[in-house]
Short mmCIF file of C-alpha atoms in Angstrom, two decimals:
data_model
loop_
_atom_site.label_atom_id
_atom_site.label_comp_id
_atom_site.label_asym_id
_atom_site.label_seq_id
_atom_site.Cartn_x
_atom_site.Cartn_y
_atom_site.Cartn_z
CA ASN A 81 72.50 83.96 94.61
CA GLY A 82 73.83 85.65 97.75
CA ASP A 83 77.34 86.49 96.56
CA GLY A 84 78.83 89.53 94.85
CA LYS A 85 82.34 90.20 93.60
CA ALA A 86 84.34 93.37 92.96
CA ASP A 87 87.91 94.12 91.89
CA ILE A 88 89.34 97.21 93.61
CA LEU A 89 92.34 98.92 91.97
CA LEU A 90 94.17 101.89 93.50
CA ARG A 91 96.06 103.76 90.79
CA ASP A 92 98.78 106.42 91.10
CA THR A 93 97.38 109.21 88.93
CA THR A 94 100.87 110.56 88.20
CA THR A 95 102.26 107.35 86.74
CA GLY A 96 99.14 105.31 86.00
CA GLU A 97 100.70 102.46 88.00
CA ILE A 98 98.40 100.23 90.05
CA VAL A 99 99.73 100.54 93.61
CA ALA A 100 97.27 98.20 95.32
CA SER A 101 94.55 95.80 94.24
CA LYS A 102 92.19 93.35 95.83
CA ARG A 103 89.41 91.02 94.72
CA ILE A 104 86.51 91.25 97.13
CA ARG A 105 83.74 88.72 97.60
CA GLY A 106 80.63 89.98 99.34
CA GLU A 107 78.21 87.66 101.07
CA ALA A 108 74.55 88.02 101.89
CA GLY A 109 73.68 88.28 105.56
CA LYS A 110 76.89 89.99 106.71
CA THR A 111 75.69 93.61 106.81
CA GLY A 112 72.53 95.58 106.12
CA LEU A 113 72.31 97.97 103.17
CA ARG A 114 71.83 101.62 104.03
CA ILE A 115 71.39 103.59 100.80
CA GLY A 116 69.03 106.50 100.27
CA VAL A 117 68.44 108.89 97.37
CA ALA A 118 67.17 112.48 97.44
CA SER A 119 67.29 114.96 94.58
CA HIS A 120 65.41 118.20 93.88
CA GLY A 121 62.82 117.53 96.57
CA VAL A 122 62.16 113.98 95.39
CA GLY A 123 63.16 111.33 97.89
CA GLY A 124 63.55 107.63 97.56
CA ASN A 125 64.66 104.74 99.67
CA LEU A 126 66.24 101.56 98.46
CA GLY A 127 65.04 99.66 101.52
CA ALA A 128 63.44 96.90 99.44
CA PHE A 129 66.79 96.21 97.78
CA GLN A 130 68.31 95.93 101.26
CA LYS A 131 66.33 92.78 101.93
CA THR A 132 67.49 90.93 98.84
CA PRO A 133 70.53 88.63 98.95
CA LEU A 134 72.11 90.71 96.15
CA GLY A 135 71.59 93.91 98.18
CA GLU A 136 73.21 92.38 101.24
CA ALA A 137 76.14 91.08 99.18
CA ALA A 138 76.58 94.50 97.53
CA GLN A 139 76.75 96.21 100.93
CA ASP A 140 79.29 93.67 102.15
CA CYS A 141 81.44 94.40 99.05
CA ILE A 142 81.19 98.16 99.68
CA THR A 143 82.16 97.78 103.35
CA GLN A 144 85.17 95.61 102.50
CA ALA A 145 86.24 97.99 99.70
CA VAL A 146 86.14 101.06 101.96
CA ASN A 147 88.18 99.24 104.62
CA PHE A 148 90.75 98.12 102.00
CA ILE A 149 91.12 101.64 100.59
CA ALA A 150 91.51 103.19 104.05
CA GLU A 151 94.15 100.63 105.09
CA SER A 152 96.04 101.01 101.79
CA MET A 153 96.15 104.80 102.06
CA GLU A 154 97.46 104.90 105.66
CA ASP A 155 101.10 105.02 104.53
CA THR A 156 100.52 107.40 101.61
CA ASP A 157 101.83 110.94 102.05
CA ILE A 158 99.33 113.77 101.73
CA GLU A 159 100.77 116.30 99.28
CA GLY A 160 99.78 119.80 98.28
CA SER A 161 101.46 122.89 96.87
CA VAL A 162 102.55 126.34 97.89
CA VAL A 163 99.84 128.56 96.39
CA THR A 164 101.36 131.95 97.15
CA ILE A 165 103.49 133.86 99.62
CA ALA A 166 102.12 137.08 101.13
CA SER A 167 104.89 138.83 103.11
CA ASP A 168 105.80 136.22 105.75
CA GLN A 169 102.66 134.06 105.34
CA ILE A 170 102.85 130.99 103.13
CA ILE A 171 99.50 129.80 101.78
CA VAL A 172 99.26 126.11 100.85
CA SER A 173 96.62 124.00 99.09
CA LEU A 174 95.84 121.78 102.07
CA GLY A 175 93.06 122.72 104.48
CA GLU A 176 90.31 121.26 106.61
CA ASN A 177 89.39 119.10 103.62
CA TYR A 178 92.61 117.14 104.30
CA GLY A 179 92.31 117.13 108.09
CA ILE A 180 94.93 119.85 108.55
CA GLY A 181 94.95 121.60 111.94
CA GLU A 182 96.62 124.62 113.51
CA GLY A 183 100.10 123.86 114.83
CA GLN A 184 100.60 121.00 112.36
CA LYS A 185 104.00 120.74 110.67
CA LEU A 186 104.41 120.47 106.89
CA THR A 187 107.59 119.58 105.00
CA VAL A 188 108.45 121.68 101.93
CA ARG A 189 110.15 120.02 98.96
CA THR A 190 111.22 121.11 95.52
CA GLU A 191 109.34 119.53 92.64
CA GLY A 192 110.55 115.98 92.00
CA GLN A 193 111.63 114.84 88.57
CA ILE A 194 109.13 112.87 86.49
CA LEU A 195 110.76 109.68 85.27
CA THR A 196 109.73 108.52 81.80
CA ASP A 197 110.61 105.47 79.76
CA PRO A 198 112.93 106.72 76.99
CA ALA A 199 111.59 104.15 74.53
CA THR A 200 107.86 104.65 75.06
CA GLY A 201 107.59 108.01 76.83
CA ALA A 202 105.37 106.40 79.49
CA VAL A 203 105.52 108.01 82.91
CA LEU A 204 107.14 105.51 85.30
CA ASP A 205 107.42 107.40 88.58
CA LYS A 206 108.40 110.69 90.18
CA THR A 207 111.44 111.27 92.36
CA GLU A 208 111.07 112.86 95.76
CA GLY A 209 112.21 116.48 95.60
CA GLU A 210 114.84 117.99 97.89
CA THR A 211 113.58 118.95 101.36
CA ILE A 212 114.08 122.69 101.78
CA GLY A 213 112.17 123.57 104.94
CA THR A 214 109.44 123.06 107.51
CA LEU A 215 106.22 125.05 107.89
CA GLU A 216 103.83 125.36 110.80
CA VAL A 217 100.14 125.88 110.14
CA THR A 218 98.86 129.07 111.82
CA LYS A 219 95.34 129.32 110.37
CA VAL A 220 93.16 126.78 108.54
CA ARG A 221 90.38 127.31 106.02
CA ASP A 222 88.35 124.75 104.06
CA LYS A 223 90.80 124.29 101.15
CA ILE A 224 93.89 126.26 102.20
CA SER A 225 96.11 126.84 105.20
CA TYR A 226 98.21 129.80 106.25
CA CYS A 227 101.67 128.84 107.46
CA LYS A 228 104.88 130.31 108.80
CA LEU A 229 108.40 129.13 108.05
CA VAL A 230 109.98 127.46 111.10
CA ASP A 231 113.07 125.91 109.52
CA GLY A 232 114.98 126.07 106.24
CA LYS A 233 114.59 128.49 103.37
CA MET A 234 111.50 130.35 102.20
CA PRO A 235 109.60 128.23 99.66
CA GLU A 236 108.46 129.35 96.23
CA ARG A 237 105.06 129.13 94.58
CA GLY A 238 104.59 125.59 93.28
CA ASN A 239 106.88 123.86 95.79
CA THR A 240 105.43 120.62 97.15
CA VAL A 241 104.20 120.52 100.76
CA VAL A 242 103.86 117.18 102.55
CA VAL A 243 102.10 116.44 105.82
CA ALA A 244 104.93 115.54 108.18
CA LYS A 245 104.57 112.09 109.74
#
């Protein structure tokens, strides 16, 4: 027929807890499918699938899923770690790949405590560590950023860095 369904689950990889979920129903005729394949010089186009009701319903499901994930992640902190400290430069594991820019402020926290169920040993959550300082990004690379300390105490390798909101 012209309908497709998908269940989207967003899971916290630290605890395994499902933090958001949604059942999506895609309908034919809402959007066009735009999928292409190219590998090792061999190209292909799934244009014929685009014209089928199932193809249109699949694309509608994908569009709704991407929108749901983006909206669900808006309030989620972006976290990284202090990789190393070289004299007065602090190098962190967040770079252009996370949308970090020069002048951006990052909060430094100690590692939070992992909370486990004493009976089962299952990881339940993680506490927020103590805030120890603020960094300012001075130089950005693809996967790292160079920062300077602007407030608080000098962090240590492994401390958590959070994009300040």
